[in-house]
Tab-separated table of C-alpha atoms in Angstrom:
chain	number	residue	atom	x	y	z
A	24	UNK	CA	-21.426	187.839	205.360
A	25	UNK	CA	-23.221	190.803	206.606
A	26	UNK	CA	-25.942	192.062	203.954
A	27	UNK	CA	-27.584	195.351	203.178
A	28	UNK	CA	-27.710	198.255	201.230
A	29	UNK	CA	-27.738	202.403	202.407
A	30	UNK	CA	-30.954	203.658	201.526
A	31	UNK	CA	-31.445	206.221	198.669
A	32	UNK	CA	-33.892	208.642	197.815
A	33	UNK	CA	-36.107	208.650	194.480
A	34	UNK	CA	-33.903	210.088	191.861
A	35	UNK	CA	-35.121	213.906	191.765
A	36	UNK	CA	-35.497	215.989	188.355
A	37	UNK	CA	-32.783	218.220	186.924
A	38	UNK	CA	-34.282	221.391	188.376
A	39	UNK	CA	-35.385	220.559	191.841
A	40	UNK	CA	-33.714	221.854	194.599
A	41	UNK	CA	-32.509	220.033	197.234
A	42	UNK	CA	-34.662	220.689	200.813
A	43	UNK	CA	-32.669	220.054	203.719
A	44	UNK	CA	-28.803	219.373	204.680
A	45	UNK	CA	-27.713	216.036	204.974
A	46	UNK	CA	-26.027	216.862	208.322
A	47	UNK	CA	-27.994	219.119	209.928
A	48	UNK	CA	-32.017	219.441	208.045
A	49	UNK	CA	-31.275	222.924	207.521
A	50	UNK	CA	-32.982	224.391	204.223
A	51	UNK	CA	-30.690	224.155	201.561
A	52	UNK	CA	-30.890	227.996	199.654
A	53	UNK	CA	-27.707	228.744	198.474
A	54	UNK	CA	-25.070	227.662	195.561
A	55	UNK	CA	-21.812	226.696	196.092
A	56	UNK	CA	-21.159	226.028	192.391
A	57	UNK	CA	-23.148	224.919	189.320
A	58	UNK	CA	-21.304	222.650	186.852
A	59	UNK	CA	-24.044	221.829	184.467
A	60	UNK	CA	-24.853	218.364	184.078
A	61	UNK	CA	-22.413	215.107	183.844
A	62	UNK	CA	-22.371	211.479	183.991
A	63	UNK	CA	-21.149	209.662	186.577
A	64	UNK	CA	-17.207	210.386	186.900
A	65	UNK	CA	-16.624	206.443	186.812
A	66	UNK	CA	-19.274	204.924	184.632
A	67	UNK	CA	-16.361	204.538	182.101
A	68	UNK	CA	-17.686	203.298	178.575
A	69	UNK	CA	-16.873	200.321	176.666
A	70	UNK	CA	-16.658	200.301	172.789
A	71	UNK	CA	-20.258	198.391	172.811
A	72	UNK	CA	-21.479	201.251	174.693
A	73	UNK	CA	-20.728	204.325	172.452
A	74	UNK	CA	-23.411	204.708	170.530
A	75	UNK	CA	-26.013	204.491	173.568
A	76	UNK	CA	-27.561	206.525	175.950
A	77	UNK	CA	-25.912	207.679	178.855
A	78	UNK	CA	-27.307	209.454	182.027
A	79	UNK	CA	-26.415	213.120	183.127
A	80	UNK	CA	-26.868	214.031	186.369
A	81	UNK	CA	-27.047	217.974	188.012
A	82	UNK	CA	-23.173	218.592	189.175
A	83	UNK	CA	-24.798	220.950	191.665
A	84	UNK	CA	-23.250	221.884	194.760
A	85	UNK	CA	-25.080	223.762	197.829
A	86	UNK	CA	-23.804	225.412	200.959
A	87	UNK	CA	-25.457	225.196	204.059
A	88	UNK	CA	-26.150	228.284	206.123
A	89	UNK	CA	-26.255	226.745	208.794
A	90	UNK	CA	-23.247	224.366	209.285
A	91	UNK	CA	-21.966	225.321	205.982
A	92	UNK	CA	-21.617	221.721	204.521
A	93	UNK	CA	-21.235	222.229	200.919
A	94	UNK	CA	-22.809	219.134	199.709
A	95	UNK	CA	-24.435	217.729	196.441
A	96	UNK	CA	-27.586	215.966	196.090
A	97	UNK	CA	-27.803	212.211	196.367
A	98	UNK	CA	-29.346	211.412	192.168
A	99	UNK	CA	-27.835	207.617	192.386
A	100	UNK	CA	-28.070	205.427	194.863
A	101	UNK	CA	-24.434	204.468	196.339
A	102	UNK	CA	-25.234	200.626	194.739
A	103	UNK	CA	-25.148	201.701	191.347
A	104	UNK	CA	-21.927	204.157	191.839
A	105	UNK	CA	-19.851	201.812	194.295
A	106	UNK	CA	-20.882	198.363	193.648
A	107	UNK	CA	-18.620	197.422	190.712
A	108	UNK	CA	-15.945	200.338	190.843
A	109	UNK	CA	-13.075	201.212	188.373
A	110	UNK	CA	-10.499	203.082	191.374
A	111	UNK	CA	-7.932	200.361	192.821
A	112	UNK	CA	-5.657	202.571	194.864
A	113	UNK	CA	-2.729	200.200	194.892
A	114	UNK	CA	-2.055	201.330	191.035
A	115	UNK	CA	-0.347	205.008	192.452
A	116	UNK	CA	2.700	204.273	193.831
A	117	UNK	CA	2.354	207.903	195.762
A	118	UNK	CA	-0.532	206.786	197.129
A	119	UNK	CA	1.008	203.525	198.595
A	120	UNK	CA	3.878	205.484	200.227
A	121	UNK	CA	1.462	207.356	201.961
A	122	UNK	CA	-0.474	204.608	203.336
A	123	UNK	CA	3.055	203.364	204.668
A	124	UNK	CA	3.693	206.322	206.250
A	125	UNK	CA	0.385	206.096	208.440
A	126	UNK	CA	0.632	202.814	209.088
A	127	UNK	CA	4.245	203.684	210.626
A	128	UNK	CA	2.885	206.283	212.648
A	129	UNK	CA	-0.364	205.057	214.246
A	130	UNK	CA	1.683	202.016	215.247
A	131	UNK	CA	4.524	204.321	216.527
A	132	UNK	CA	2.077	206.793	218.240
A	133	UNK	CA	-0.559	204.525	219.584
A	134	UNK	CA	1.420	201.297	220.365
A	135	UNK	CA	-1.146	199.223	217.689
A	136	UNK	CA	0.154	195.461	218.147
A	137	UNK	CA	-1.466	191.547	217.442
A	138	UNK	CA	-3.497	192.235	220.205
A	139	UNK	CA	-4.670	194.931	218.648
A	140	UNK	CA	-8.013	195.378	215.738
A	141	UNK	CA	-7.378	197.633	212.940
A	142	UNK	CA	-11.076	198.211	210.611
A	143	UNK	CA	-10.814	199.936	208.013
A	144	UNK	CA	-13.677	201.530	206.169
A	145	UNK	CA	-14.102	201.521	202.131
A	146	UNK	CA	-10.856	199.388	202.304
A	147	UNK	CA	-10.604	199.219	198.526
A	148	UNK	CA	-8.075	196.959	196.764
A	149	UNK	CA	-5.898	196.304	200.649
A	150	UNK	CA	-3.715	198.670	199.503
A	151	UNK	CA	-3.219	199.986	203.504
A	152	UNK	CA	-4.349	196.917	205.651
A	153	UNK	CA	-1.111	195.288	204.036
A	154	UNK	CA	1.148	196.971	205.801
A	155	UNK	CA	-0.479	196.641	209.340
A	156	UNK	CA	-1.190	192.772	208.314
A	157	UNK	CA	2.613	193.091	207.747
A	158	UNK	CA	3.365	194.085	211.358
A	159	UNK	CA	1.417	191.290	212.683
A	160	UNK	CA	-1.714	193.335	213.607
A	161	UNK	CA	-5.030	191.683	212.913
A	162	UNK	CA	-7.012	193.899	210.151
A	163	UNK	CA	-10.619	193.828	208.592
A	164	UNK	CA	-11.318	195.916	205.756
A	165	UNK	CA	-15.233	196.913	204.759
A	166	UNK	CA	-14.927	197.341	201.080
A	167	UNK	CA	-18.944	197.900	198.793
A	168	UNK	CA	-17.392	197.149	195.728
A	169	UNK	CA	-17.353	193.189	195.600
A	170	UNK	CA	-14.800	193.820	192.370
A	171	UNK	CA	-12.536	195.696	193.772
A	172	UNK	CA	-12.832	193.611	197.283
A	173	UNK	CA	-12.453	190.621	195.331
A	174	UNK	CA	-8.801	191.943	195.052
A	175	UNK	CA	-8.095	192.383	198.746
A	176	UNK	CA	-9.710	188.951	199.422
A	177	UNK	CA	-6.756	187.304	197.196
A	178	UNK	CA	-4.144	189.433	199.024
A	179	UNK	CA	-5.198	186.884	202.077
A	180	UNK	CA	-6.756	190.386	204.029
A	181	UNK	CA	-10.061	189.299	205.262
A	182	UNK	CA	-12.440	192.095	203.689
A	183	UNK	CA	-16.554	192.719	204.481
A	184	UNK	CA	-18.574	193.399	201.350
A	185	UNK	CA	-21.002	195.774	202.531
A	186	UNK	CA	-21.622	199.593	202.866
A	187	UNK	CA	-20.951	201.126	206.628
A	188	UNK	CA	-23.378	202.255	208.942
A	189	UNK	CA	-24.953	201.392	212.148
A	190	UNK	CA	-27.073	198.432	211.297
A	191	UNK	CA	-23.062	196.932	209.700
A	192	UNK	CA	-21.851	198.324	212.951
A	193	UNK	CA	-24.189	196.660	215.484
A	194	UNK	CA	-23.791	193.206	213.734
A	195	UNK	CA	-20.262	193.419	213.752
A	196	UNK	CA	-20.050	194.292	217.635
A	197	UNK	CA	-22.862	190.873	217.728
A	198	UNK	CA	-20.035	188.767	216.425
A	199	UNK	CA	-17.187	190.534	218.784
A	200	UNK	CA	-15.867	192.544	216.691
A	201	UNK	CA	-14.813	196.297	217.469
A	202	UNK	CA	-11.798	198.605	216.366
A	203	UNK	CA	-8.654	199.909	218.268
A	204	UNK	CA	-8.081	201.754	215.076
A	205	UNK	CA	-11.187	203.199	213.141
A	206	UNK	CA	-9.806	204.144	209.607
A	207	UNK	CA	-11.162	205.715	206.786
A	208	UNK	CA	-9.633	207.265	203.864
A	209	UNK	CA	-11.237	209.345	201.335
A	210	UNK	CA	-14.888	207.932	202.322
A	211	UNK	CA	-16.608	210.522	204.582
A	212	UNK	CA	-17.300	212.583	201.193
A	213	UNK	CA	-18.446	209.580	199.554
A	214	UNK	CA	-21.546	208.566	202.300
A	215	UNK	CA	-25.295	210.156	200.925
A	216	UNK	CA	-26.460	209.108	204.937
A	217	UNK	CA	-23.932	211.234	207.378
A	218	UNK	CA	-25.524	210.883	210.267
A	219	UNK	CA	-25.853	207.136	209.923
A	220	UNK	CA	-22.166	206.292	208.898
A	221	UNK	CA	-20.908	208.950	211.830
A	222	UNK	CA	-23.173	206.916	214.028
A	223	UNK	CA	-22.163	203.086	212.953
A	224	UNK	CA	-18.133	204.634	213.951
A	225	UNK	CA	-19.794	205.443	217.482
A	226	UNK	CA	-20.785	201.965	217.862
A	227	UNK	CA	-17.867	200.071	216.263
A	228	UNK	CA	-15.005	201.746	218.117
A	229	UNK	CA	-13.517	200.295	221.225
A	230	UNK	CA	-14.137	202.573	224.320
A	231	UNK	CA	-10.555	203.744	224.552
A	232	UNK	CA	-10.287	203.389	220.641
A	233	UNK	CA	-8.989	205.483	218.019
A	234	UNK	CA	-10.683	206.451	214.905
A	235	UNK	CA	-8.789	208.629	212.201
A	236	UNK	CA	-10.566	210.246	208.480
A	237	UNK	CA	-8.661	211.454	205.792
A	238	UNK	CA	-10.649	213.733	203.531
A	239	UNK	CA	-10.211	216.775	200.794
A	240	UNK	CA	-10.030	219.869	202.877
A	241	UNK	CA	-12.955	222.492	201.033
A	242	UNK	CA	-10.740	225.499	202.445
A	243	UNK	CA	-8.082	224.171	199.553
A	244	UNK	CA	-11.009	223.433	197.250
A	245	UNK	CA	-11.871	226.867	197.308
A	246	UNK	CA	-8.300	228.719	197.860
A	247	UNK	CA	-6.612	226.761	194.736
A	248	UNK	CA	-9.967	226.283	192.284
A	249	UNK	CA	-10.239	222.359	192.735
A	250	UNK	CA	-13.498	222.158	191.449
A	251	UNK	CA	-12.718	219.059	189.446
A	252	UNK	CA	-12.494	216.847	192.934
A	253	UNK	CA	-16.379	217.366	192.766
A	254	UNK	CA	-18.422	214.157	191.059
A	255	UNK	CA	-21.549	212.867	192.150
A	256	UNK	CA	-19.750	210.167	194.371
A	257	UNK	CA	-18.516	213.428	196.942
A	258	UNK	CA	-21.369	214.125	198.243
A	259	UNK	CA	-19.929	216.102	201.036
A	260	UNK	CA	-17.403	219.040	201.768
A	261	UNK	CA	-16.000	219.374	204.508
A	262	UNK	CA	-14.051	222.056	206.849
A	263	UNK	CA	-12.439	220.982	209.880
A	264	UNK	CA	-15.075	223.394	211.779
A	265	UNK	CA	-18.062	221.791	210.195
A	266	UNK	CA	-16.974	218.141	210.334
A	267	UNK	CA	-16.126	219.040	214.503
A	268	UNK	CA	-19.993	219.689	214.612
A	269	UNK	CA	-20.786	216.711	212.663
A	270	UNK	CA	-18.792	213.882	215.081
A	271	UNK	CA	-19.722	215.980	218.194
A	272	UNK	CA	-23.225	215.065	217.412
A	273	UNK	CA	-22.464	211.221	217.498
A	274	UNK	CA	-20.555	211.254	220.941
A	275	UNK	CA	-16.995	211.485	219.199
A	276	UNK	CA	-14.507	214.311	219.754
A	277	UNK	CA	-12.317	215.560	217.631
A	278	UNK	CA	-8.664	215.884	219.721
A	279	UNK	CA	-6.089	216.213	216.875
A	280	UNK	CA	-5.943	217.145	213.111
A	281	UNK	CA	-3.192	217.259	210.078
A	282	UNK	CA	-2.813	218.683	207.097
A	283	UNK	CA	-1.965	216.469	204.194
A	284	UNK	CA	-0.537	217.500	200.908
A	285	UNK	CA	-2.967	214.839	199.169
A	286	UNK	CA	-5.173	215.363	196.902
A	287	UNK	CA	-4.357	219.321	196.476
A	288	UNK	CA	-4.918	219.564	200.876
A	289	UNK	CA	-6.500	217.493	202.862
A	290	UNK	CA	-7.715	216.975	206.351
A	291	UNK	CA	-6.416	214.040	209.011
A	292	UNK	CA	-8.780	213.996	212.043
A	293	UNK	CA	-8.275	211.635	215.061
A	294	UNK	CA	-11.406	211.417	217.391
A	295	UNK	CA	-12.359	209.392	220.498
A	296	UNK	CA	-15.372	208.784	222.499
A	297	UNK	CA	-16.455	212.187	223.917
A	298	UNK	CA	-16.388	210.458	227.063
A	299	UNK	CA	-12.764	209.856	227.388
A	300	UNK	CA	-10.697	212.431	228.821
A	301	UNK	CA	-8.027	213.927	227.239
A	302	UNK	CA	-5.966	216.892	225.705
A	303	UNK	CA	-7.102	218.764	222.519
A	304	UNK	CA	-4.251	219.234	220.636
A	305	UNK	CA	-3.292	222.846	219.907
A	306	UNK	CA	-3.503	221.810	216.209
A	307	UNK	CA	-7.389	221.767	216.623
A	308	UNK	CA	-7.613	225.656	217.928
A	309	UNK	CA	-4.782	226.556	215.498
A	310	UNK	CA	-6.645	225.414	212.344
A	311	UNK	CA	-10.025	226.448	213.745
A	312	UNK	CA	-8.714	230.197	213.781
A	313	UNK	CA	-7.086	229.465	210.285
A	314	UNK	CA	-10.812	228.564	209.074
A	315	UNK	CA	-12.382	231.429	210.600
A	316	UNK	CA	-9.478	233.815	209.353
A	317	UNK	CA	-10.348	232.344	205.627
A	318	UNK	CA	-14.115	233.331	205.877
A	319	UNK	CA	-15.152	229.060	206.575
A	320	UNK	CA	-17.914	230.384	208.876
A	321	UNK	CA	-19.494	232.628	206.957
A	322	UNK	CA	-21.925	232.935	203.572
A	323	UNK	CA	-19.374	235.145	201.463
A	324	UNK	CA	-16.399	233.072	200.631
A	325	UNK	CA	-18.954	230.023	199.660
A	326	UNK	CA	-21.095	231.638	196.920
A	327	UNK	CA	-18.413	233.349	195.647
A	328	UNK	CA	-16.965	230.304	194.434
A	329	UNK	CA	-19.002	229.915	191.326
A	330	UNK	CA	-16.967	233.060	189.406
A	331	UNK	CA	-13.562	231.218	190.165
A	332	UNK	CA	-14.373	228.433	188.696
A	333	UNK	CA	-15.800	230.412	185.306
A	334	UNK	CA	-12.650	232.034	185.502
A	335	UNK	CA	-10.431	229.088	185.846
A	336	UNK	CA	-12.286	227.106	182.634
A	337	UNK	CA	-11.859	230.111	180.058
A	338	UNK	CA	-8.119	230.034	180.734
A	339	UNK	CA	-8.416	226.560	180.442
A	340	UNK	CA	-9.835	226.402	176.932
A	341	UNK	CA	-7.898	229.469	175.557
A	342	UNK	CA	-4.602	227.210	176.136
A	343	UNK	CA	-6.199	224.357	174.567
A	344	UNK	CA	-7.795	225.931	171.765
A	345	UNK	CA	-4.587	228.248	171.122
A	346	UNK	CA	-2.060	225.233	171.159
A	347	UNK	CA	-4.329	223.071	168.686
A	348	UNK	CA	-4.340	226.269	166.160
A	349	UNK	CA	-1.078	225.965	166.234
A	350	UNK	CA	-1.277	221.937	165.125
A	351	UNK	CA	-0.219	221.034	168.188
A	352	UNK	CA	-0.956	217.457	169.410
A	353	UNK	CA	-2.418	216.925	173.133
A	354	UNK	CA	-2.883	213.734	174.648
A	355	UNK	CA	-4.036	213.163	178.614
A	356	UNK	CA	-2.551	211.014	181.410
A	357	UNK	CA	-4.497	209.594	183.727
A	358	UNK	CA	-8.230	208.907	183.592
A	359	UNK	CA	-9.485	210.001	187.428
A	360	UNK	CA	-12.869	210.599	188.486
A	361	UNK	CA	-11.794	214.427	188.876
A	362	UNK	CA	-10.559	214.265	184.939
A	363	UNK	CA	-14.578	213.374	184.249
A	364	UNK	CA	-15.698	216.487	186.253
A	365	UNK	CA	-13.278	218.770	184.406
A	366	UNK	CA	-13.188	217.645	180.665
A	367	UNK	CA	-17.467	217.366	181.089
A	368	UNK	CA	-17.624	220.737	182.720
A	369	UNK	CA	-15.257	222.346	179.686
A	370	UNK	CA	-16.310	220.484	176.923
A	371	UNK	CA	-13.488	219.416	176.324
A	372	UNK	CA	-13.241	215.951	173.486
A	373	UNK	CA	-11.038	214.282	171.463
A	374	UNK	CA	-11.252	217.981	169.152
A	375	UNK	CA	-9.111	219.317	171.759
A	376	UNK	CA	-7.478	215.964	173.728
A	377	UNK	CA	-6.410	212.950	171.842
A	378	UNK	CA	-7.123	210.591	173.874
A	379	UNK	CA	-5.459	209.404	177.701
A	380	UNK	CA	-3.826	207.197	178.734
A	381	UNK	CA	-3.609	205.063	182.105
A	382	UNK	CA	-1.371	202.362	183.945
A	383	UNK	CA	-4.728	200.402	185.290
A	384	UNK	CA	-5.721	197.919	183.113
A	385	UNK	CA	-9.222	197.691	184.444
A	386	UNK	CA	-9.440	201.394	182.300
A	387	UNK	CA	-7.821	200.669	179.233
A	388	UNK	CA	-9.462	200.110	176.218
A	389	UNK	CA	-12.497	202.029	177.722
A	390	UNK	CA	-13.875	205.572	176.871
A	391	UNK	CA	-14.229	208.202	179.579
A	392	UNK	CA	-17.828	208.938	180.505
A	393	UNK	CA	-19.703	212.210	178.597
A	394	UNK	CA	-16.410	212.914	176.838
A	395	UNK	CA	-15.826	209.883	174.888
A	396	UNK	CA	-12.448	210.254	175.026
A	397	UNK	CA	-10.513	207.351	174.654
A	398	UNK	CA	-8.171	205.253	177.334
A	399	UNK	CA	-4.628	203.712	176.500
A	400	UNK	CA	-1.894	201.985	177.625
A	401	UNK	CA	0.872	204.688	178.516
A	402	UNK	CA	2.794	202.844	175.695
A	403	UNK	CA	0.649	204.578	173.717
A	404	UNK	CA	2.350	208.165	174.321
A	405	UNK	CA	5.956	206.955	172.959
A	406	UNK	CA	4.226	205.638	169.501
A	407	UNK	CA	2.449	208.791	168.952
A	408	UNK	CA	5.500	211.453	170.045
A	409	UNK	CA	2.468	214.583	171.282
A	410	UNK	CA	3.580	217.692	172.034
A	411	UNK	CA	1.595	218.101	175.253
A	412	UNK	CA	1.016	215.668	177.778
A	413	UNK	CA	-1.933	217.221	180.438
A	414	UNK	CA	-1.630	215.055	183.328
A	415	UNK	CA	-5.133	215.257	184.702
A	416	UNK	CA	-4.175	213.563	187.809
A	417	UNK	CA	-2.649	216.930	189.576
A	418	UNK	CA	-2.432	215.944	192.779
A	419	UNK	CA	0.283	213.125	191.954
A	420	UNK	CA	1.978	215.167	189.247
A	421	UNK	CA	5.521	214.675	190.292
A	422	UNK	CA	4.956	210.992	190.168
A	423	UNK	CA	4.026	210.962	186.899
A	424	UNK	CA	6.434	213.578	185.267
A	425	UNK	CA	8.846	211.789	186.460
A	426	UNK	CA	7.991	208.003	185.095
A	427	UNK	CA	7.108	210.107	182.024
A	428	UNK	CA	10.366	212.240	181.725
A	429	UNK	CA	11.142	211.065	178.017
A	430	UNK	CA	8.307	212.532	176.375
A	431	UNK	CA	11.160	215.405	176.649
A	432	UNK	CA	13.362	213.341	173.974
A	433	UNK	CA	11.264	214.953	171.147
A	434	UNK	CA	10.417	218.250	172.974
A	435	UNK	CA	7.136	217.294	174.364
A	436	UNK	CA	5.769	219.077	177.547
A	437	UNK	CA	4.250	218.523	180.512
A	438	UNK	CA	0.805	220.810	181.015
A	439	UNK	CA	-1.102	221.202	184.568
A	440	UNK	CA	-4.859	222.406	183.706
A	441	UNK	CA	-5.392	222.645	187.536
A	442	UNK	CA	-5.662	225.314	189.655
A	443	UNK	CA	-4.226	226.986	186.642
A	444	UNK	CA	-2.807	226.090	183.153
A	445	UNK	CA	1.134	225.428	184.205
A	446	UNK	CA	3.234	224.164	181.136
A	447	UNK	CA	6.408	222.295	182.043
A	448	UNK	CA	8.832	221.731	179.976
């Protein structure tokens, strides 16, 4: 097993600025958004645990001007947030539809078979690899969390515990090993050392290989208020015209992109070696004129953000407070990292929210970080009958109302807090 660590800098103190971009050394100047100070959106609390200190970090974000990455400071080092981690994706059903889905397509687009290699970077729980191990195509997943790993390993999908970059990379090509398929979902925001991860997929990808990234678009971010998909463990935003910059720099083009309906909008890229020849897909240009249309490569639309997102919490906690004047109960689903950002943010506790609930039993029983607030069994919601159930998952809220449809029996509602207080009845 390949061993090693990604560097991190000395934690830095709650008013220091950070000096240069992570992509490009650029001086960092100007705010994105300011969210106070919060823990860790997964350093979930056991009962033991209440009654001690717990660290706050700077939920800073700044903007480029630049490249305009919007990007948070690195204040933990990626062991202590990813080495024993509390997301398994294989517990959304949503989620594992979608990782179907792409599995069906690369294999239908690109021709992926058992002669094929399929990596896939920050693997997780296998919840993806399964279905090309299914097809008979050999897999390798590259997973930091050894728990969550652990969990792939027993699936019989041979997983690396280990972060990515080139050093991983280079040892990996020493032993033969090198991807048809690149993959990575929902990882690019979560590496502190950009250059070095962009880098390690230079080295790691077969000459006429594929790589594809799946990541939150920040056009979306900004457009629909999602300021609760930033935690300390994103430490990067990205727009397609900024990440183009970013792989251009490592040798990689950029030749097609989609837009996914996950987690409120995201971005698909597919690159290849900048030294194979091929078409750009008009999807690139088309989406590239979108960005520029929206303001993406200039100051304005960035700093702006900050008053949205003031905005967006007042409504937030005049619904709250309004329906618990009225002796109404409200209880949560879901305890995601993005729940953390918002509930810290709003100051929002069990005076407002009950407690949550959650179907991953590596969560219940636990207390949600800064907040306190409490994590159940969903079995929970049909003994206590609330009037309000806020899923704080958004981005899979059809999913859940419907597995959750008989709250309605006694006249409970559904409530969406984000991008704006929705109640569904």
């Amino acid at each position: 097993m390949i061993k090693g660590t990604q560097n991190s800098k000395f934690l830095k103190g709650a008013n220091s600025v950070p000096s240069k971009c992570r992509f490009c050394s650029h001086p960092l100047e100007h705010t994105f958004v300011n969210l106070g100070m919060s823990p860790l959106a997964n350093a979930f609390l056991s009962q033991e645990h209440l009654n001690c200190a717990q660290k706050f970090y700077p939920l800073h974000t700044y903007v480029c001007a630049n490249c305009f990455l919007v990007q948070l400071e690195e204040f933990e080092s990626p062991d202590s947030i990813f080495s024993d981690y509390a997301y398994f994706s294989s517990y959304s059903d949503s989620w594992l539809r979608h990782a179907q889905k792409y599995t069906e397509l690369m294999v239908e687009r690109f021709g992926f078979d058992e002669t094929s290699q399929v990596i896939e970077l920050a693997s997780n729980d296998g919840y993806l690899l399964q279905y090309f191990q299914q097809q008979g195509i050999p897999v390798l997943g590259i997973e930091p969390a050894a728990n969550v790993a652990k969990v792939a390993q027993e699936k019989g999908i041979p997983t690396l515990v280990n972060f990515f970059g080139v050093a991983t990379a280079k040892e990996l090509v020493s032993e033969g090993k090198q991807a048809d398929l690149l993959l990575g979902n929902n990882v690019l925001a979560h590496v502190p050392d950009l250059n070095d991860f962009v880098a390690g997929m230079k080295i790691l990808l077969k000459p006429n290989g594929v790589l594809t990234m799946e990541f939150p678009h920040v056009l979306q971010l900004i457009q629909d208020n999602l300021f609760d998909t930033i935690y300390h463990e994103h430490f990067s935003y990205f727009s397609l015209l900024t990440v183009e910059k970013v792989f251009a720099s490592h040798g990689l083009t950029l030749f097609d992109v989609e837009e996914l309906p996950t987690h409120g909008g995201s971005l698909r890229i597919y690159g290849r070696h900048s030294e194979v020849d091929g078409k750009i897909s008009d999807r690139v240009t088309e989406l590239k004129a979108k960005e520029i249309q929206a303001g993406l490569n200039q100051l304005e639309i960035y700093v702006g953000f900050g008053e949205q997102v003031k905005s967006t919490k007042r409504q937030m906690l005049s619904f709250l407070i309004d329906a618990k004047n009225q002796g109404k109960s409200i209880v949560g689903y879901g305890a995601p990292a993005k729940a953390n950002t918002l509930l810290n943010y709003c100051g929002i506790r069990t005076d407002l929210i009950d407690y949550t609930v959650d179907l991953s039993p590596h969560k219940q029983g636990l207390f949600l970080p800064g907040t306190q607030i409490p994590i159940y069994n969903p079995d929970k919601i049909r003994e206590t009958k609330p009037d309000y159930l806020a899923i704080l998952p958004w981005n899979i809220k059809d999913e859940i109302i419907s597995q959750m449809d008989y709250i309605r029996e006694w006249g409970g509602k559904f409530v969406v807090l984000i991008p704006q207080v929705e109640v569904i009845a």
